[in-house]
CSV table of C-alpha atoms in Angstrom, one decimal:
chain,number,residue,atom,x,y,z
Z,1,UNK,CA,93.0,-49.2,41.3
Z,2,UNK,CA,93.9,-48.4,45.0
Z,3,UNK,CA,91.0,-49.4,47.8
Z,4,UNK,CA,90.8,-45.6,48.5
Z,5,UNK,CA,90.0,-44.9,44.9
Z,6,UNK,CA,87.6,-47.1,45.2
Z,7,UNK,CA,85.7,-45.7,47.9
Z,8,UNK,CA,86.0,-42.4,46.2
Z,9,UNK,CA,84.9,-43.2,43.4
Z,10,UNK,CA,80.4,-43.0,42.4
Z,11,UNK,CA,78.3,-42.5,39.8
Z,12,UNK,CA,78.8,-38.8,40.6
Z,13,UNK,CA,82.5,-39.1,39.6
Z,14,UNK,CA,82.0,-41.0,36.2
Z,15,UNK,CA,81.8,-37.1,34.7
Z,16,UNK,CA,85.2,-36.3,36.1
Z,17,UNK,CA,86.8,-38.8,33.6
Z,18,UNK,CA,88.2,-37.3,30.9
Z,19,UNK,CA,87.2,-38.9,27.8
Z,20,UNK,CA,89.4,-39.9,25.4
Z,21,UNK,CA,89.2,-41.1,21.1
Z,22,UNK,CA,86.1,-40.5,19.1
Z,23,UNK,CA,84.0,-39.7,22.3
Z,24,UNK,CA,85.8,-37.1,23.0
Z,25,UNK,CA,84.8,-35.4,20.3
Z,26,UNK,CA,81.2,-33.9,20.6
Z,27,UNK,CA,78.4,-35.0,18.4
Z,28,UNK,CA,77.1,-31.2,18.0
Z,29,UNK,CA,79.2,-29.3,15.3
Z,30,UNK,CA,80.4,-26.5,16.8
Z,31,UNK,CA,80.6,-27.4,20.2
Z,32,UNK,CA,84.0,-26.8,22.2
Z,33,UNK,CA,85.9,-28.9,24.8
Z,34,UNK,CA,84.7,-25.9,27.2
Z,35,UNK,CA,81.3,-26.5,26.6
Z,36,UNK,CA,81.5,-30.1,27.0
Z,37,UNK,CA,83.2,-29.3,30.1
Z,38,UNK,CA,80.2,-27.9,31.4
Z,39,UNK,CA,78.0,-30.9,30.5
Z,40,UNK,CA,76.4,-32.6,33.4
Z,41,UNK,CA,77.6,-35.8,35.3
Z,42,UNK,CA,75.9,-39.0,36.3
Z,43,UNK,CA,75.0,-37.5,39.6
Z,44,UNK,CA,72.5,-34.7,38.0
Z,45,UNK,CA,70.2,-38.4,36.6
Z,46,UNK,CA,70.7,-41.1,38.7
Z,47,UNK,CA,70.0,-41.3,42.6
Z,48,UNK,CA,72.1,-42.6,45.1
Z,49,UNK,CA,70.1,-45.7,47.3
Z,50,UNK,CA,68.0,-44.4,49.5
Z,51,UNK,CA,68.7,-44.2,53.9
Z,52,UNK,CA,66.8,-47.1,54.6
Z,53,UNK,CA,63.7,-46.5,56.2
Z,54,UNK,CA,63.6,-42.9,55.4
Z,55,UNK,CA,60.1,-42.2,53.9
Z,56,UNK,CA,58.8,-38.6,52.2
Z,57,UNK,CA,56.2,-36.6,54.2
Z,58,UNK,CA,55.5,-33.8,51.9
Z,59,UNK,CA,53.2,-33.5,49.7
Z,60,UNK,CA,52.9,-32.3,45.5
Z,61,UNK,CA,51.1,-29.6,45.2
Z,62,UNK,CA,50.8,-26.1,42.5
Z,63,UNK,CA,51.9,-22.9,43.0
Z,64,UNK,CA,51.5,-20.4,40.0
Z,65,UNK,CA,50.9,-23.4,37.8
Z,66,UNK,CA,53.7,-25.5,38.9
Z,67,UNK,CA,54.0,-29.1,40.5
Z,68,UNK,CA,56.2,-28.6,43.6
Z,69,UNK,CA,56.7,-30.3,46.3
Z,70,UNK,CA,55.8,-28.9,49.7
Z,71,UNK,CA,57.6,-30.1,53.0
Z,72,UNK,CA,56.1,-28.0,56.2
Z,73,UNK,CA,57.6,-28.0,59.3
Z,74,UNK,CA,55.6,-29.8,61.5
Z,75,UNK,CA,54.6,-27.4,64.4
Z,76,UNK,CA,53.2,-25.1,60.8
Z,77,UNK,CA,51.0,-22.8,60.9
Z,78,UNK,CA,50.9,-22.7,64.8
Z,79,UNK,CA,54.9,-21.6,64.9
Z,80,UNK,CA,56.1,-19.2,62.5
Z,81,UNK,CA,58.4,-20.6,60.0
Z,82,UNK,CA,60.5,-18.8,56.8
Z,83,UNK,CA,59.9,-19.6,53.3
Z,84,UNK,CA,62.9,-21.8,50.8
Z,85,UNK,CA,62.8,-22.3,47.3
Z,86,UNK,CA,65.1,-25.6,46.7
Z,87,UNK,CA,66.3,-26.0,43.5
Z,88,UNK,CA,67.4,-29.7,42.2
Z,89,UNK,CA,69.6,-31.4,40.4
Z,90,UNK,CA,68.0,-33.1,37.3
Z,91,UNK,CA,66.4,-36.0,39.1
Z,92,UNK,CA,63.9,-33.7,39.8
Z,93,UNK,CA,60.7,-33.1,42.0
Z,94,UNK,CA,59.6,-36.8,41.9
Z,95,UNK,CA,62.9,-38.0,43.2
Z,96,UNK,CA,62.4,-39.4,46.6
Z,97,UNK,CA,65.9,-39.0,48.0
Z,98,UNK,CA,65.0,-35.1,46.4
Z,99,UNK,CA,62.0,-34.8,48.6
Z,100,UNK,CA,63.9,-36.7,52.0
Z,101,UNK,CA,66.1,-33.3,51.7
Z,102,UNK,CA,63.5,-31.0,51.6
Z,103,UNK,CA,61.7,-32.5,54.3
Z,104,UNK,CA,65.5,-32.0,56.1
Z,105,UNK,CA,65.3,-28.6,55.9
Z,106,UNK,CA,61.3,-28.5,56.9
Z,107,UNK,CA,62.9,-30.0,60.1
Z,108,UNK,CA,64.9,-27.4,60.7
Z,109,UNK,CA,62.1,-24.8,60.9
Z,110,UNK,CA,61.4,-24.2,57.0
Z,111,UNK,CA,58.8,-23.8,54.6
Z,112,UNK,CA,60.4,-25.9,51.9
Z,113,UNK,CA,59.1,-25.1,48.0
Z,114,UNK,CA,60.8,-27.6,45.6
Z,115,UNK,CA,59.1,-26.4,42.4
Z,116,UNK,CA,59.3,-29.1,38.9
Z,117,UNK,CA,61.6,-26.8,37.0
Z,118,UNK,CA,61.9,-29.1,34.3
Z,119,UNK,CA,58.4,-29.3,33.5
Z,120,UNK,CA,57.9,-33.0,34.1
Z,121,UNK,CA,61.0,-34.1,31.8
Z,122,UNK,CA,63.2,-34.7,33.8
Z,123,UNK,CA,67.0,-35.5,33.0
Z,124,UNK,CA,67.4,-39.0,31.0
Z,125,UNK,CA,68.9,-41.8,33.2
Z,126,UNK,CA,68.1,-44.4,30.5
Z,127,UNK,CA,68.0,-44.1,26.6
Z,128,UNK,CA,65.2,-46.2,25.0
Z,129,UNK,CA,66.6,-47.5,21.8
Z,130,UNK,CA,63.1,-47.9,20.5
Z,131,UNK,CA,61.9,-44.8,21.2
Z,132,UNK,CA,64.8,-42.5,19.0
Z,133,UNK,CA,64.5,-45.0,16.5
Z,134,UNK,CA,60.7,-43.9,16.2
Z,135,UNK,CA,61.6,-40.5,17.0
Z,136,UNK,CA,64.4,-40.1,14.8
Z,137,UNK,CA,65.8,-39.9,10.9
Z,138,UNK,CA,67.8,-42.9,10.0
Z,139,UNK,CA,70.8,-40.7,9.9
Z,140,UNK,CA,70.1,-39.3,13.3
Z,141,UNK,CA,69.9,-43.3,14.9
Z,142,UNK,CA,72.6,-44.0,13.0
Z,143,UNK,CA,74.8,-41.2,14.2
Z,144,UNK,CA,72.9,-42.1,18.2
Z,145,UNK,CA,73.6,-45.8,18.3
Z,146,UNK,CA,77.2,-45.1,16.9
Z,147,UNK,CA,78.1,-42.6,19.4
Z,148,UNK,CA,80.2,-44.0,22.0
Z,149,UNK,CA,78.6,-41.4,24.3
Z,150,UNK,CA,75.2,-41.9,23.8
Z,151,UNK,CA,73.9,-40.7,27.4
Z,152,UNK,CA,76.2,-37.6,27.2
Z,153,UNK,CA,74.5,-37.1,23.9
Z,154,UNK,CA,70.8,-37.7,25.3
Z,155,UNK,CA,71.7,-35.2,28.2
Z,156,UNK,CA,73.0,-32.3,26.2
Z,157,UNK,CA,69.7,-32.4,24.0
Z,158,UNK,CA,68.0,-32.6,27.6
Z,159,UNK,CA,70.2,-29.5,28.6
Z,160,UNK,CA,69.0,-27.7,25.3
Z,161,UNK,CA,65.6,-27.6,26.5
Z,162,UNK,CA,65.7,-26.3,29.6
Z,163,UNK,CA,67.6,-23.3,29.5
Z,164,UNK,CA,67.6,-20.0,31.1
Z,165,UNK,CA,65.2,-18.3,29.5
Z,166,UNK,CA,63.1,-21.8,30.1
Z,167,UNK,CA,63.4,-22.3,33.5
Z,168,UNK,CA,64.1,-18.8,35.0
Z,169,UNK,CA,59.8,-17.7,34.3
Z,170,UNK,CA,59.4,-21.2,35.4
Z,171,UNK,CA,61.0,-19.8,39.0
Z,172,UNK,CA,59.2,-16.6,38.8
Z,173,UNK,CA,55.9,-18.0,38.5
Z,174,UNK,CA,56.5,-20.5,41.4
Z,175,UNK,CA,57.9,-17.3,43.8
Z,176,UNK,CA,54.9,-15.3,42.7
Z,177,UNK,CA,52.7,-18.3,43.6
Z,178,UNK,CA,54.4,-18.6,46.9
Z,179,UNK,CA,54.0,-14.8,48.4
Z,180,UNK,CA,50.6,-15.0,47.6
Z,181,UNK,CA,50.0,-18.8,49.6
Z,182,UNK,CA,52.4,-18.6,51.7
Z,183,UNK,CA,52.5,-14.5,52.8
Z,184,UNK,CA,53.1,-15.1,56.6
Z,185,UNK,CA,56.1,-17.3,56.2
Z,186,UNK,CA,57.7,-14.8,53.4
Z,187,UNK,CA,57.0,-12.1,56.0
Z,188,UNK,CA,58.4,-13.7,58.8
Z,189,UNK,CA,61.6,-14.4,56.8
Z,190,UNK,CA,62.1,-11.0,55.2
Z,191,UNK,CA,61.9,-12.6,52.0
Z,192,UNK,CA,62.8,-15.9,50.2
Z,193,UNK,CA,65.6,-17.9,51.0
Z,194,UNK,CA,67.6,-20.3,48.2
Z,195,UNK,CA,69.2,-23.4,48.4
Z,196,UNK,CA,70.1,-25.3,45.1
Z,197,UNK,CA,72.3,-28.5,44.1
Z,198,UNK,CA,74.1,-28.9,40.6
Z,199,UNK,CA,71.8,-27.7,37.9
Z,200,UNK,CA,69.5,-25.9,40.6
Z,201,UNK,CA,72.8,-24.2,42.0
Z,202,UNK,CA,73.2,-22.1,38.8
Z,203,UNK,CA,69.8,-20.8,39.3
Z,204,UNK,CA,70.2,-19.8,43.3
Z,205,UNK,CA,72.9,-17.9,42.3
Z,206,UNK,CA,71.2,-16.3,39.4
Z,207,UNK,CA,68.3,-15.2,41.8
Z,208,UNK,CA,70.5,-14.3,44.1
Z,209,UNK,CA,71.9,-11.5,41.4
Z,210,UNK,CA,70.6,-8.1,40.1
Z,211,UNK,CA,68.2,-10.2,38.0
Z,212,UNK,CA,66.5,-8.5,34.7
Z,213,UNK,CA,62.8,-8.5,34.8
Z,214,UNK,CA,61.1,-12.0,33.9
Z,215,UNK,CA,59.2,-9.9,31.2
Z,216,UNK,CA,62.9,-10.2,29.3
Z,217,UNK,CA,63.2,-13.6,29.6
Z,218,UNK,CA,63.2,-15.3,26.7
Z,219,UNK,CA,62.4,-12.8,24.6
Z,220,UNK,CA,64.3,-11.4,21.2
Z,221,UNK,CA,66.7,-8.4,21.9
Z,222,UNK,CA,64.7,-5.6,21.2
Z,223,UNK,CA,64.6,-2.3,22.2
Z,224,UNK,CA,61.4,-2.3,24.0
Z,225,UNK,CA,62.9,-5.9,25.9
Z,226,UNK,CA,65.9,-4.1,26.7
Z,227,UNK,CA,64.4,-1.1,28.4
Z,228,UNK,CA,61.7,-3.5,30.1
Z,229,UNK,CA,65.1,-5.4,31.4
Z,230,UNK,CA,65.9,-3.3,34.4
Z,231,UNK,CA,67.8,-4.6,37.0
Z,232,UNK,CA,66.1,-5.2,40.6
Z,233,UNK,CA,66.7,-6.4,43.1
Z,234,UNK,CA,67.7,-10.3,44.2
Z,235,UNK,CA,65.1,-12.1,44.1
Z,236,UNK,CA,66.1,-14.3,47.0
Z,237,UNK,CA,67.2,-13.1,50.8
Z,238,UNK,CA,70.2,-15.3,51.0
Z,239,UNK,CA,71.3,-18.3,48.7
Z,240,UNK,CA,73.7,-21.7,49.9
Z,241,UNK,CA,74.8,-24.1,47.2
Z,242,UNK,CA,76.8,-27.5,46.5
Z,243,UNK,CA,78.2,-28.1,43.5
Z,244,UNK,CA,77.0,-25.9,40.7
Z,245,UNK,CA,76.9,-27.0,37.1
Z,246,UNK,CA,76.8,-24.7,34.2
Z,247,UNK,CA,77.9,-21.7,36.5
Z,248,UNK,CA,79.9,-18.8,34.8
Z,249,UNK,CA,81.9,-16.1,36.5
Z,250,UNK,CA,79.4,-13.3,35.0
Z,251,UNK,CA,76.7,-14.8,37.1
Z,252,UNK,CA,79.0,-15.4,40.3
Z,253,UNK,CA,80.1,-11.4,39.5
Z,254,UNK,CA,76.0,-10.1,39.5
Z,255,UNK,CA,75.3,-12.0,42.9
Z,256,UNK,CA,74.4,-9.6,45.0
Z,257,UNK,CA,72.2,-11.4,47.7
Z,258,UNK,CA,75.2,-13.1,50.6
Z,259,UNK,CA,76.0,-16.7,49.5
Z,260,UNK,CA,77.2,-19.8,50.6
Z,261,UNK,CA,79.2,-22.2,48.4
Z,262,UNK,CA,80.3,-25.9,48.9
Z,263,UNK,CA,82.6,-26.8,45.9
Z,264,UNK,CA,84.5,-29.9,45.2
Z,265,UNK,CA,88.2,-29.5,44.6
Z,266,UNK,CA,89.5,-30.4,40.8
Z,267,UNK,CA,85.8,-30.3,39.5
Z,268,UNK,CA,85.7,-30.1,35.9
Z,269,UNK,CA,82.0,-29.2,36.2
Z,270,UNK,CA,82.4,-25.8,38.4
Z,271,UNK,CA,86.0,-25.4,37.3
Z,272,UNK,CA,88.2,-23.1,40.3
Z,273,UNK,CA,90.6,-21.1,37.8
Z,274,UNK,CA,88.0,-20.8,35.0
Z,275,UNK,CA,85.0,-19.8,37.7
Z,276,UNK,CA,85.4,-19.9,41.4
Z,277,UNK,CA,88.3,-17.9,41.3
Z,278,UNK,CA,87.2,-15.0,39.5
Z,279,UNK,CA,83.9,-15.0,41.4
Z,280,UNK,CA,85.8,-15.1,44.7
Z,281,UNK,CA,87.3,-12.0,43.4
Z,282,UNK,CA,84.0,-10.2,42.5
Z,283,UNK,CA,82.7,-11.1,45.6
Z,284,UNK,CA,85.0,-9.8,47.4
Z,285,UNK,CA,85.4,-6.4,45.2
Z,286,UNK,CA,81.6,-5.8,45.5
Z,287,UNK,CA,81.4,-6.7,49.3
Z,288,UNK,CA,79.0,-9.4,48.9
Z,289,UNK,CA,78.9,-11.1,52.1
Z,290,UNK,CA,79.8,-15.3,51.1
Z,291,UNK,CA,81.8,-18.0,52.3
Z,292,UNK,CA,82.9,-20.9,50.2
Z,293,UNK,CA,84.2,-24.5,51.1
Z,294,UNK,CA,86.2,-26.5,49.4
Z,295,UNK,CA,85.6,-30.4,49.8
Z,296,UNK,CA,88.6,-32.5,48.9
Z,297,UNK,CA,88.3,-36.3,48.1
Z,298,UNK,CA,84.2,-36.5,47.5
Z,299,UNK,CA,82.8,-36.7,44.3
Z,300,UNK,CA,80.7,-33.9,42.4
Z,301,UNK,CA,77.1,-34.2,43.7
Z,302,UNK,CA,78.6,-35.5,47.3
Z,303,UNK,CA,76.0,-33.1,49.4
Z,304,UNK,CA,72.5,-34.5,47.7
Z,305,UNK,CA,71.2,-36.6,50.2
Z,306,UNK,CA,72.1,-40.4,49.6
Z,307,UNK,CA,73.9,-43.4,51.0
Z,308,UNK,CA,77.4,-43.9,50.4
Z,309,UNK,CA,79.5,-46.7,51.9
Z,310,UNK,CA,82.7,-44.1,51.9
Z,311,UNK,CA,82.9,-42.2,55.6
Z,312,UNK,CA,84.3,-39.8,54.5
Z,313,UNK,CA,81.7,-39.1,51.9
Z,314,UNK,CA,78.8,-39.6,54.2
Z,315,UNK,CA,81.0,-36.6,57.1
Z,316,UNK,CA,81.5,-34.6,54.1
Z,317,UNK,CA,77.8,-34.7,53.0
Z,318,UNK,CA,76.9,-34.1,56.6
Z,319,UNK,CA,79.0,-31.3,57.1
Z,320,UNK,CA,77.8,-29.6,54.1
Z,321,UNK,CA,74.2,-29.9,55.1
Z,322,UNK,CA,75.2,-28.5,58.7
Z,323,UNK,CA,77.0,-25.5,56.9
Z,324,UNK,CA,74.2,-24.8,54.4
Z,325,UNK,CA,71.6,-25.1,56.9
Z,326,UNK,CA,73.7,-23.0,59.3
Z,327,UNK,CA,74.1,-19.7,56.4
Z,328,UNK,CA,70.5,-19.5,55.8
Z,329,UNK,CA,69.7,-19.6,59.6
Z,330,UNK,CA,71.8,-16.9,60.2
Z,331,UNK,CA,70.8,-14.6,57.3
């Protein structure tokens, strides 16, 4: 391997391998290439090293029931400040690089709200053999410890439970929570603002949709749901993401709210013909204000705050923070 490859290459990246022979082949029946595709990557469970000598100076706190992690500007309450819901990759609230990049924004004059959206289970970055081996039939352990992708297999069960119709009332009660505590900064914003990174960049761009009423969520498809589904408005003021996992083109053709999106070129997890493309497209046809980069050379899940020895990682990561940043400033 080339010394550029090399430097390219991070945990991030191990997802971007295609997989070849048996683990190729999912261990769920009925589960396509496509949906494998959309699995998450090593950057969603393990953290880069931290910036050395960088310590958290937020604090974890509830809102509507809900660990999240508050980072205040530090001139707050005296100055007024606008209200952002960050949304995370799977690491989670108790991640500390996490909680370095909401205190980033908090810098930069914002309210930060970094809500637990996974319910204190965060995404597996270990499998305890142990554990499943308690936890499991014989078949099932057998069919784990055979698999030759056993963390892929550990991270799609992981995925299972926290869906959609999981997480999204998870979100609602947290932005309920926050109007009420944190009215002034709301009001002084004109509303929420979103920032989210891999699996928390599907749900900006949900919120920043014609969402159906959280009553719905969740719930079987019944008449009564369906008529108590109405569309409302966003539920954010304007959203900026980095590398979205999961997303589909339906939910890049709802957005309504303006957007910013930082995407990594060839990225099998936010795939550009399959996904970008098309929501381009219906961005453009319904006059949704939005702006998308492309990063070349930088791995999926380049933009969450970590150290990288690659300069060209490091400007990338830089420059997407500065153009994030920048979108929700100016909306």
């Amino acid at each position: 391997m080339a010394d550029d490859e090399v430097a390219t290459k991070a945990p991030e990246s191990d997802a971007q391998q295609a997989p070849t022979g048996p683990e190729a082949q999912s261990v769920f029946p009925g589960d396509t290439k496509a949906q494998e595709g959309a699995s998450m990557g090593e950057h969603c469970t393990t953290d880069r090293p931290t910036p050395s000598g960088e310590v958290p100076t937020g604090e974890l706190s509830k809102l509507g029931g809900v660990e999240c992690y508050i980072a205040k500007p530090s001139d707050y309450p005296h100055s007024p400040s606008k209200l952002l819901l960050l949304l995370t990759g799977g690491t989670g609230v108790k991640s500390t690089n996490n909680q370095l990049q909401a205190d980033k924004y908090a810098s930069e004059g914002f309210l930060v709200v970094m809500p637990d959206q996974f319910e204190g289970d965060p995404a597996p970055n270990s499998v305890d053999m142990t554990k499943i081996e308690q936890e499991t039939s014989w078949l099932e352990s057998v069919k784990l410890k055979t698999a030759e992708g056993i963390k892929s297999f550990m991270i799609d069960m992981w995925l299972a439970r926290h869906t959609p119709e999981k997480v999204l009332p998870i979100l609602h009660k947290v932005i309920e929570g926050a109007k009420d505590e944190f009215a002034d900064a709301v009001a002084n914003g004109g509303g929420i603002y979103g920032v989210g990174y891999c699996f928390g960049a599907k749900y900006i761009l949900i919120l920043a949709g014609l969402t159906p009423n959280p009553a719905s969520w969740g719930q079987p498809a019944t008449q009564d749901v369906e008529q108590a589904a109405v569309k409302k408005e966003p539920a954010i003021r304007a959203g900026a993401v980095a590398h979205g996992t999961m997303v589909t083109k339906e939910e890049l053709e709802a957005i309504q709210a303006p957007v910013y999106i930082a995407a990594v070129k060839d990225d099998p997890l936010f795939p550009e013909d399959e996904v970008l493309t098309p929501g381009r497209r219906a961005l453009e046809k319904n006059s949704v204000e939005h702006e998308i980069q492309v990063f070349e050379g930088v791995p999926h899940g380049f933009a969450v705050l970590g150290d990288y020895d690659d300069p060209k990682i490091k400007q990338s990561q830089v420059q997407a923070f500065d153009q994030m940043i920048g979108w929700i400033k100016g909306h």
